[in-house]
Structures are given as structure tokens and as C-alpha cells.
Amino acid sequence: MTVTAETGEGPRTRNGARHDESGTGRRVWHPGWVDVCAYDALLPERGAVALVSGVQVALFRMYDGHVHAISNRDPFSGAYVLSRGIVGTRGERPIVASPMHKQAFDLLSGECGDDPAVRVDVFDVRVRAGRVEVYIPRGELAGSGEISEPVTEPGANVGTAPGADVGTEPA
Amino acid sequence: MSDHDAHLDIHVDTHLADHRDDHVADPSAGTAGAGRRRRLVVVGHGMVGQRLVEAIRERDREGRWAVTVLGEEPRPAYDRVALTSYLTGTTADELSLVPDEHDGEGDDDCVVRTGDPVVAIDRSARCVTTASGVVVEYDALVLATGSAPFVPPIPGADLDGCFVYRTIDDLDAIRDRAATARTGAVVGGGLLGLEAANALRSLGLDTHVVEFAPRLMPAQVDAGGGEMLRRRIEQLGLTVHADTATERIEASGSDPHDPSGPGLRMVFSDGAAIEVGMVVFSAGIRARDELARACDLDVGERGGVVVDESCRTSDPHIWAIGECARVDGTIYGLVAPGYDMAEVVADQLLGGAAVFSGADTSTKLKLLGVDVASFGDAHATTPGSLEVVYADPVAGVYKKLVVTDDASTMLGGLLVGDASSFAALRTMVGEPLPDTPEQVLMVGPAPSGLDDAAQVCSCQNVSAGTIRSAIGDDGCCDVASVKACTKAGTVCGSCVPLIKTLLAQSGVETSKALCEHFDLSRAELFDVIRVTGQRTFTEIISSHGQGRGCDICKPAVASILASLGSGHILDGEQAALQDTNDHFLANLQRNGTYSVVPRVPGGELTPEKLIVIGEVARDFGLYMKITGGQRIDMFGARVEQLPAIWRRLVDAGFESGHAYGKALRTVKSCVGSTWCRYGVQDSTSLAIMLELRYRGLRSPHKIKAGVSGCARECAEARSKDFGIIASEQGWNLYVGGNGGFNPRHAQLFASNLDTDELVRLIDRFLMFYIRTADRLQRTSAWLEGLDDEHGDGLAYLHRVIVDDDLGICADLDAAVATHVASYTDEWAAVLEDEEKLSRFVSFVNAPDVPDPSIQFVTERDQIRPAGGTESGSLPEGVLGGVADGVPDGVAGGPGPVPVSGPTLEVVRR
């Protein structure tokens, strides 16, 4: 997994992702730490999902206060539902069980405990000033292939739905 | 039947000449070059006859024998040991011992001809003739004609209303008669008599047992055991007349308890008399040896075809097995020796030299919920033998060991009321006692001492060694797999506890621990939570578990808390315990959308409400389907749409249908006597009342119910966890049915109840189930578990929720009353609670943006998930950038073309 943090100083969108207004009707999304929500918006021991640049990131606030972030896509069913799973522990490891067919995914490694050949992407996540931020890397991710190059997008598709200033899609 | 005839053409009407080329020429008739096919004719298609056929077919790889079975009964062999279960829900098909592919069809190796008894044997021509005139030749003839019930020569024993108890047809006749009778008597207090008494009781009759001997089960138990048995059985409401001879039976005007029915008067030799609606004779058996007598085979003085240790009769071409055979002076009325004989004959027919060396006549019965077991020399007939007796009249337990005069060797024993140690004790007969007799009697022997040769299952003759090897070598890890692998425990089931012990000793964990976080079983956890009053997961897991839980224990605790009435299921910490279905109060579907099912009690729906459902489905673009529970399911709702959908439904008077919960789902009903010309009770009103009473009741698994207004059973109540079928006299309650992967018919629990009695029983049944079942255990499996633990699960249930043996009925009643009083609609409560409503969002950072991965196509004018059905997963490309409802992610691929994005036109109020 190659991670390249962009350092450009474009204007911030409402959700914190940086954009370049190039004047061409396109805007460029720069990967990096993205503000997604208030920490208090996450319920203890329950998941939520954030839409970040077309990527669905499942967030879990654990009993001890830690927040984990993995891809929301259940690789077994293909449905975007992992955020709705029950969180818990297997041994010392924090896990979420897919709500679809109960396979458990390690929230630290993304590995599926029931089928080691399967894993989901794990995102870095941090809490700053009461806000949850997710690190969206640039480049290919190993697991579900959700993210390829985070990119540009025809302006026509941007921001047509309330709060949807995240309007990118995979190239 | 025509198939039979066609096959029989091969066999019939040929004479001794070598017509066998017919068989060899038949390309399907076994291995070429196997030599001439010999003809085996089996007379009688009962359990033993079938066992012989199975043994031959299993071992006769070269197809040496063509088998013809000629049976008297109109149906192929069935499980006569389990006959009584036919009256409590088991169907004739379920009792059948013949796999479907052989049922009625036959094949070239085996022809089964039912309903056509053999009427003559011509030993010189080596052929038999059936009632319909078919002549079948044999090279070997096996008589497996079984026995007939013994009807004592009492005047009036042939009156209308007198029955015997042996076949499914007998039971049909008994059931018909019982429908118009309130009381019944069984003549015979032995093993079979008590079985028949159990049957009459299960049909709702006041039941008398009349036994000539001074005690019940005289062949198996001694005076002390008989007395204990009598007490236990009388506690169940039966009347026992021991030491009583029936002098005559007369027709009397009527059954005094039901003047509409015809009646009989039984007059005893002491002059006393009882009035009953029906009489069942079950006073022993007589071998069916008439065919053997007619062709001059040796028969015993007291009946039975005399055979030698190889089960051969006085004619070397003829064998006899099972209850019609007298071997070494004994007729065995048990299935296990019959099976042994079948194996012996099969072995000989295939060139072996097996012999029948006597049988273990140990018996264990669970009659009327009372365990009775005897083994070895139970009557202490061995000279000098000693009896060690333990009797506890309060608990109704009587145990006796018979040992040699120096108390060194076990000879036999008797157990009444608690036969849990039977399987282990029986294997010790003839062995040195491992401990003092008292110790062995009270504690039972340690099964680790079981020799590999010790017979664990006497019905199927399976040794401890065979079971150990099934566990060790074949990887069997539970009772079910051991049963499947070895057949042990598949007939009477009395050795199941011993199988469990052997499993445990082999290191197979049979832990009931809920999961890695709780060592307690669900039932134990339920009690702990109930008694401690702890109502948060944090409290519960920190005091009774470890870690922070998982997807197993969290929903289990959530369900327990809900069953105990702990407020809204999404209140506080409870919310985090819920499965996604309960968390969003809707049913997750394969593409991440949810379905919505409003409650339609009893399936009764006004046009106005039906229109509302239609309008909601139309306005939100949902797929609609009628469910099996007489309501309507709307599919394809996204999380953020659920509150708006429910706003409309709640405003129109609907409430949650709990289709998403492990809870009461529906009470299905027919229209009943209100409309139906056959209905005898108002099933719809009852169903609505029950559905409203138990709505929202959380349980270990889903609960379904049904109410039928007459015996035609249009509501399919017997496929439900609890089902009610109307009779002229009231309601009949059935429990423990389900559809699904392993369908089960519910069993009759109580008859002719009025509505109050019915509701009280259902209250207690449900609450007892909720408190004691395992997680995700349906009522049928729970009842099976009670069978394993207590002998007869239904009888145990009866003791708990009718007789109140555990003293918990008041508590169960109160728990249901609390539930009924505190019920509120979960969805209405969510709509009034901003905090709960705030969870119904698609994305935490974009609450109103529809999930772009959700795509639909249309099929038959309704939506369905795009891609999902065919591939089993959603295409990965479909996930972003469709915010304006113009999907483009999948347009290029093959397959259905999406016609709607996630933002279907929505009409909001």
C-alpha cells in the first residue's frame, strides 16, 4: 500500500477534504486526513459510515473510546453494510461481525477471522478536538479495490444533493 | 400397486423348473455372472422384516438374492416402537422405515407388496399364496409375521368401542372413537398397556388402567417398583385398577361424562363396574404362527414358530424371526432381539454362520413421563442373590440392584422414576461391581470403566468401542452425528445419555457456554439477569463474563433484557447490543436495504389500511410481497427512509410487526365459524387476541402461531410453535411445530380447552420456553432437549406448566401479565424520540445522501436489487457519484439495466 500525502493548500470543503478549483469546472481531491464527523456523533460500541470521496468508510467507537475505520463493504455479500455489524472482541482483538452472514473482521488488521484469505481495507483514523478524521491514502488499496486513484470529477456531478460535496467516483 | 404387479410377474406363476434365466437375462438384475439369482420371500413387513431386507440389501453386493416382501398391512414397514407418537403429531410418512425410493416402487432386487397377506405355504412346491391369489416361489422363506394383540376371552370384548393397539389403522380407529368419548379404559397394565394408556390420555380422555396382576408392569418391576409406578401414574390423573379381573363388558346407554357418545360398562370380578366410552386391549401378545401351524412346522405349546439358534424352523428352507419365533423356548416381544435375528438370518443367507445367542431383555421406557427400566435378573431369581433397594416416595424414585450373595457381581436391577443410570448399569450385568452396591445404586458407575465390548445401544446392538471409534476415527462430535454414524440411540433413545458421556470422555466439548465471553448457558444467564436485576450489558458482562462481548452474546443479552421488560430495545446501552434488524427495526436484505412489515393481527385487514400499505409502497418505490404469515412485506427501503415510511404507517394505525425480531411474528388464522360453513369456533377473533397479547414478546428465536377454526386446519396451525385447532368442545393446543429446514409437526398438548385455560397454558408455555431455551433454539428443538433430559418432554412440560411441579407457574403468569401491560409500539416510540431518529441516516457526514451502492432494476413491474441475485454480490463499480440519481456505474456491463438510482421519487408528507 503506497501512501502519498498531498500537501496542497486548496480550499477546504465542508467535510474537510481539500480541493483545487482549477477553473476548468473540475475539482481535484487531495488525499490525506479528512474530517468526517464529531466524535460524539458515534455511539459507543456501534458503527457509523462516512462517505469520503466516494469511499464508504465504516467507523466504530469502541467501549474504551478508540475509533476504528475499515471499508464498509462486506466482501462476502458485496453489500455496504459492515458499519451495521455488532462490535466485540475475539480474544484480545476488536472485531466487527458482518450483519449479513456474521463473518468477523479484525478492526486492526481487516482480516476476516473466519476466512484468512479475505480482508477488508483498514483506514487510519484519529480524533482531534472532538472531531473524527480519517486518512484516505492515494493509490491502490489492497483489499476491496474501492479506491483507485482519487481524482477529478466532471463538475456537473458535484454537489447536487444536500451535503454531497464529496462527489467523486473511482476513475 | 400396479408397479408391484408388474414386478411380480417376474416371480409368480413359475414352477420349480429353472426359470431363473429371466433374472440373469435382465440387464438390471445385479452383476453379470453372479450365478443364478435366488429368491427370498419375506412374509410380513414389520420392523423386523424390514431390518432383514435392509441387511440383505446392504451386504448382498453381488445381487445373489431377489427379495419379495409380502405384507398384510396396507403400508410398508413403520416404526411401531414410536407408534404412540402418531397420535401426537407424527405422520405415517414420518414413521415409515422404508426410504421413499423403495416406497411402493420396488426394484429388481426387492419387491414389496403391501396389503396382500400370505394365506398358505406350500413347502413341497416351495411357494406361498397370498390373499389375492398371487403365488410366489422361494428358495428361502422367512416368516416375520410378528404378533397379534392378545384379547382375553371376556364376554363383550368384541363390542363396538373395543379396540386393540398395534397398527396405524388401530390408532386411526381409536382416534375416531376418542373424538366422541371422554373416558377410556385400557385392559393391561404392562408395558404395552401403559403405552396405550398414554395414547388415550394424549387424546384427552380420562383414562383407567385395569391390570390383572397385583401391580403395574409385572414382567418388569417388583412390588416396590410397581407401587412407585402407580403413584407416579395416578399423579398424572390416571386411575389404576390393579389386581382386578374384568368379568364382562356390556353396552350401556352412554358415556356418563359425555351423554352424546355411546358407552360401555366394564364389570369386574369383585362386582364393581366403571362406565367408559371405549376399551383398549393391550394385555400381551400372541405370536402370529397360523401359517406355520397350517403347513405343519413345529410350533411351541404356547405358540411361536420353533426355531433353532440359527433361526431356522423345522423346514431347512424356512426361517422365522421376531415376535413370531420361539427360540430356545422364549418369544421375545422386543424389537432388539428381532433385529438380531434378522441379522443372523441375513448372514446365513449370504453364506455366514451367525447364530442367535439369546437377547438382552433389558427395557427402558418413558411412559407417561415416568422412567421405568429393568435389566438383567431384575426379579432376583438367581439362587442366593441379594437385592439392594433405595426408595424415595416423595420424589417417586425406586431403584434396586440385584447382586450375587457376596455382593461382588452385578446380576440385574430395576429403576423407576429415574433411569438416568440405566445405560451404564445395564452394561455391567455379569461384571464385578466397581464399588459398593449402595454407591453404584446411588451414583451409577463411571462410564470410563466401560469395556469396548460393552453394549451401549441394545436396540441396534452397538458397543462402546464402536461409538468410541465413531468419535475418534470418524470425527463424530455430537449425539446427532454418532446416531447417524452408528445407528446407536435411534430406536428407543435410552442410551443417549451414555453416548453423551462417551462423547464427553473422548474430550468432545459439550459445553453449553454461550460464547467465549460467557461460560453460562443462555438459560443460566437468563436466571442470573432475572434474579440480580442487572439491566446493563456492562454490569452483566463484568460480573458474569469476560471481554466486551460479540455478535453471539450481545443479541442474546439484548433478547433476555427485552423478555424481562427493560424498556425500549434502543434505549441506552441496549441499542449497541442489537442485531442490525433490531437496531433499525426492519429486516436487512441482501443489498443492504431493509424490508418493512406492519403488524396485521390474525391477517385481518381493512380496505383502508390495505390502501395505505399500497400507497406507502408506491410512494417510496418499494417492492411488495404477501408473506406466509398473512401480512405484507415491503422491500427496498433505505435506512434513512424508514422513519418517513413508518410515520405514514403509524399515522394510519399500524404498528411494528416485529418481523425483524426474535419475537412473536404472527398468529395466522382461517376465517373460522364467522364465515366458513365448516368452522366450529371463531378462530379469527382468537388469533387477533393472541397476536395482540404476545406482540413484542422477545424470545430465543422467532415464534409463529396459528389458529384453525376446525379440524380441516386451513391455518396450518400444526406447523407453528404453538397452534390451536378448534373442536366442537373447545380448543386443542399443539406445541413445538415449525416449518423451515427441518419441518416438524406440533404435538397435541391439551384438548378441549376453554379460552381462559388455553391462554393460561400458552402464557406459561411461552414464558417457560423463553426462560430455558438455548439461543436461537426453536420450540421444537427445545422440546427435543426436554425429551433428552427428562424422558418425555411433553410430559415434563405438562408437569411444569399444568401440575406446577417446579412451583413457577405464578411467576410465569406474572411475567406474561407484565409483558401485556407494558407493551408499547417500538416504531411509534422511535418516531417520538429525536435521539433515536438521528440514527436513521445513510452517512454520518452526509445524512441525506442515499447510499450510491444501492441500485435497482425492474422485474415484473417492481424493483429488485441490481446484480445481486445473479452474482451473489454487488458489482464493485457501483458505489459512487450517483448523487443526482443518474446511475452510470453499471450501465456498461452485461445483465439487467438499472432503471432507478437510489433516489426514487419520494412523496413526503
Coordinates of C-alpha atoms in Angstrom, one line a residue, chain B residues 185-435:
Chain B
A185 CA -60.0 -47.9 29.8
V186 CA -57.0 -50.0 28.9
V187 CA -57.0 -53.7 29.8
G188 CA -53.4 -54.5 30.6
G189 CA -51.0 -52.6 32.9
G190 CA -47.9 -53.9 31.3
L191 CA -45.5 -52.2 29.0
L192 CA -47.9 -52.1 26.1
G193 CA -50.9 -51.3 28.3
L194 CA -49.3 -48.2 29.7
E195 CA -48.3 -47.2 26.2
A196 CA -51.9 -47.4 25.2
A197 CA -53.0 -45.5 28.3
N198 CA -50.6 -42.8 27.4
A199 CA -52.2 -42.7 24.0
L200 CA -55.7 -42.3 25.4
R201 CA -54.5 -39.6 27.7
S202 CA -52.9 -37.8 24.9
L203 CA -56.3 -37.9 23.1
G204 CA -57.8 -36.0 26.1
L205 CA -59.6 -39.0 27.7
D206 CA -59.9 -39.7 31.4
T207 CA -58.1 -42.9 31.4
H208 CA -58.3 -46.1 33.5
V209 CA -55.8 -48.9 33.5
V210 CA -57.0 -52.3 34.5
E211 CA -54.4 -54.9 35.4
F212 CA -55.0 -58.4 36.4
A213 CA -51.7 -58.8 38.3
P214 CA -51.2 -57.1 41.7
R215 CA -49.0 -54.4 40.2
L216 CA -48.3 -52.5 37.0
M217 CA -45.7 -53.8 34.6
P218 CA -45.5 -57.2 36.4
A219 CA -43.0 -58.6 33.9
Q220 CA -40.5 -55.8 34.6
V221 CA -40.9 -54.5 38.1
D222 CA -41.3 -55.9 41.6
A223 CA -43.9 -54.9 44.2
G224 CA -42.0 -51.9 45.4
G225 CA -41.3 -50.6 41.9
G226 CA -44.9 -51.2 40.9
E227 CA -46.2 -49.2 43.8
M228 CA -43.9 -46.3 42.9
L229 CA -45.1 -46.5 39.3
R230 CA -48.7 -46.5 40.4
R231 CA -48.2 -43.4 42.5
R232 CA -46.5 -41.5 39.6
I233 CA -49.1 -42.5 37.1
E234 CA -52.0 -41.7 39.4
Q235 CA -50.5 -38.3 39.9
L236 CA -51.0 -37.7 36.2
G237 CA -54.7 -38.2 36.7
L238 CA -55.0 -41.8 35.5
T239 CA -56.9 -44.3 37.6
V240 CA -55.2 -47.6 38.2
H241 CA -57.1 -50.8 39.0
A242 CA -54.5 -53.4 39.9
D243 CA -55.3 -56.9 41.0
T244 CA -58.5 -56.6 39.0
A245 CA -60.0 -59.0 36.6
T246 CA -62.6 -57.9 34.0
E247 CA -65.5 -60.2 34.1
R248 CA -67.5 -58.8 31.2
I249 CA -68.1 -55.7 29.1
E250 CA -71.6 -54.6 28.3
A251 CA -73.0 -51.9 26.1
S252 CA -74.5 -49.2 28.3
G253 CA -76.6 -46.2 27.4
S254 CA -73.9 -43.7 27.2
D255 CA -70.6 -42.5 28.4
P256 CA -71.6 -40.8 31.6
H257 CA -69.2 -38.0 31.1
D258 CA -70.4 -37.3 27.6
P259 CA -74.0 -38.4 27.1
S260 CA -73.8 -37.8 23.4
G261 CA -71.3 -40.7 23.0
P262 CA -72.1 -44.4 23.1
G263 CA -70.8 -46.1 26.3
L264 CA -69.6 -49.4 27.7
R265 CA -69.7 -50.8 31.2
M266 CA -66.8 -52.9 32.4
V267 CA -67.8 -55.2 35.2
F268 CA -65.0 -56.5 37.4
S269 CA -64.9 -59.9 39.2
D270 CA -65.5 -58.2 42.5
G271 CA -68.7 -56.8 41.2
A272 CA -67.5 -53.2 40.8
A273 CA -68.0 -51.6 37.5
I274 CA -66.9 -48.5 35.6
E275 CA -68.6 -46.7 32.7
V276 CA -66.3 -45.8 29.8
G277 CA -66.6 -44.6 26.2
M278 CA -64.1 -47.1 24.9
V279 CA -61.9 -50.0 25.9
V280 CA -58.4 -50.8 24.5
F281 CA -57.0 -54.3 25.0
S282 CA -53.3 -54.3 25.4
A283 CA -52.7 -57.3 27.6
G284 CA -49.9 -59.1 25.9
I285 CA -49.2 -60.6 22.5
R286 CA -49.6 -63.8 20.7
A287 CA -47.2 -64.9 18.0
R288 CA -48.7 -65.0 14.5
D289 CA -47.9 -68.6 13.9
E290 CA -51.0 -69.7 12.0
L291 CA -49.2 -70.1 8.7
A292 CA -46.6 -72.3 10.3
R293 CA -49.2 -74.4 12.0
A294 CA -51.1 -74.8 8.8
C295 CA -48.1 -76.2 7.0
D296 CA -47.1 -78.4 9.9
L297 CA -44.0 -76.6 11.0
D298 CA -43.1 -77.1 14.7
V299 CA -44.8 -74.6 16.9
G300 CA -44.5 -74.2 20.6
E301 CA -47.1 -75.3 23.1
R302 CA -47.9 -71.7 23.9
G303 CA -47.4 -70.5 20.4
G304 CA -44.5 -69.3 18.3
V305 CA -42.7 -71.0 15.4
V306 CA -40.0 -73.1 16.9
V307 CA -36.5 -72.2 15.5
D308 CA -33.0 -73.2 16.4
E309 CA -30.2 -70.9 17.2
S310 CA -29.8 -70.1 13.5
C311 CA -33.5 -69.1 13.5
R312 CA -34.3 -72.0 11.2
T313 CA -37.6 -73.8 11.5
S314 CA -38.1 -77.5 11.2
D315 CA -38.0 -76.9 7.5
P316 CA -34.5 -76.0 6.4
H317 CA -35.8 -73.6 3.7
I318 CA -37.8 -71.7 6.2
W319 CA -36.7 -69.3 8.9
A320 CA -38.7 -67.3 11.5
I321 CA -37.6 -64.1 13.2
G322 CA -39.0 -61.6 15.6
E323 CA -42.1 -62.0 17.7
C324 CA -43.5 -64.9 15.7
A325 CA -40.4 -67.0 16.6
R326 CA -39.8 -69.2 19.6
V327 CA -36.1 -69.5 20.1
D328 CA -34.8 -71.6 23.0
G329 CA -38.2 -71.7 24.5
T330 CA -38.7 -67.9 24.5
I331 CA -40.7 -65.5 22.5
Y332 CA -39.1 -62.0 22.5
G333 CA -41.6 -59.2 22.4
L334 CA -39.0 -56.5 21.9
V335 CA -37.6 -55.1 18.7
A336 CA -33.9 -55.5 19.6
P337 CA -33.8 -59.3 19.7
G338 CA -35.9 -59.3 16.5
Y339 CA -33.3 -57.1 14.8
D340 CA -30.6 -59.6 16.0
M341 CA -32.5 -62.5 14.5
A342 CA -32.8 -60.6 11.2
E343 CA -29.1 -60.0 11.1
V344 CA -28.5 -63.7 11.9
V345 CA -30.7 -64.8 9.0
A346 CA -29.2 -62.3 6.6
D347 CA -25.8 -63.6 7.5
Q348 CA -26.7 -67.2 6.9
L349 CA -28.4 -66.4 3.6
L350 CA -25.2 -64.8 2.4
G351 CA -23.1 -67.8 3.4
G352 CA -22.3 -66.9 7.0
A353 CA -22.8 -69.0 10.1
A354 CA -24.1 -66.5 12.6
V355 CA -26.3 -67.7 15.4
F356 CA -28.7 -66.1 17.8
S357 CA -27.4 -66.5 21.3
G358 CA -30.2 -65.0 23.3
A359 CA -31.0 -61.4 23.9
D360 CA -30.7 -58.7 26.4
T361 CA -34.2 -58.2 27.6
S362 CA -33.4 -55.0 29.4
T363 CA -36.0 -52.4 28.9
K364 CA -36.2 -48.8 29.5
L365 CA -39.4 -47.0 28.9
K366 CA -40.5 -43.4 29.2
L367 CA -44.2 -43.9 29.7
L368 CA -46.4 -41.1 30.8
G369 CA -43.3 -39.3 31.7
V370 CA -42.1 -41.9 34.2
D371 CA -38.9 -43.7 33.5
V372 CA -39.1 -47.5 34.1
A373 CA -36.1 -49.6 33.4
S374 CA -35.2 -53.2 34.2
F375 CA -32.1 -55.1 33.2
G376 CA -30.6 -58.5 33.9
D377 CA -32.1 -60.6 36.6
A378 CA -34.5 -57.9 37.8
H379 CA -36.6 -60.3 39.8
A380 CA -33.7 -61.8 41.7
T381 CA -34.3 -65.3 40.5
T382 CA -30.7 -66.3 40.9
P383 CA -30.3 -68.5 43.9
G384 CA -28.8 -66.6 46.8
S385 CA -29.0 -63.3 45.1
L386 CA -29.3 -60.1 47.2
E387 CA -31.5 -57.1 46.5
V388 CA -30.3 -53.6 47.4
V389 CA -33.2 -51.2 47.4
Y390 CA -33.5 -47.5 47.5
A391 CA -36.9 -45.9 47.6
D392 CA -37.9 -42.3 47.8
P393 CA -41.7 -42.0 47.8
V394 CA -41.5 -38.2 47.8
A395 CA -39.5 -37.9 44.6
G396 CA -41.2 -41.0 43.3
V397 CA -38.0 -42.8 42.8
Y398 CA -37.4 -46.5 43.3
K399 CA -34.1 -48.3 42.5
K400 CA -33.0 -51.8 43.0
L401 CA -29.8 -53.6 42.3
V402 CA -29.6 -57.4 42.3
V403 CA -26.2 -58.7 43.2
T404 CA -24.6 -62.1 44.0
D405 CA -24.7 -63.3 47.6
D406 CA -21.2 -61.9 48.2
A407 CA -22.1 -58.5 46.6
S408 CA -19.3 -58.9 44.2
T409 CA -21.1 -59.2 40.9
M410 CA -24.0 -57.3 39.3
L411 CA -26.9 -59.5 38.3
G412 CA -29.5 -57.0 37.3
G413 CA -31.7 -54.3 38.6
L414 CA -34.7 -52.1 38.4
L415 CA -35.2 -48.3 38.1
V416 CA -38.4 -46.5 38.4
G417 CA -38.8 -42.7 38.3
D418 CA -35.1 -42.0 37.5
A419 CA -33.5 -44.3 35.0
S420 CA -30.6 -42.0 34.1
S421 CA -28.0 -44.6 35.1
F422 CA -29.7 -47.4 33.1
A423 CA -27.5 -47.4 30.1
A424 CA -24.4 -47.6 32.2
L425 CA -25.7 -50.1 34.7
R426 CA -27.0 -52.5 32.0
T427 CA -23.6 -52.9 30.5
M428 CA -22.3 -54.1 33.9
V429 CA -24.5 -57.1 34.2
G430 CA -22.3 -60.1 34.9
E431 CA -19.4 -57.9 35.7
P432 CA -17.7 -57.3 39.1
L433 CA -19.1 -54.4 41.0
P434 CA -16.7 -51.5 40.8
D435 CA -17.9 -50.1 44.1

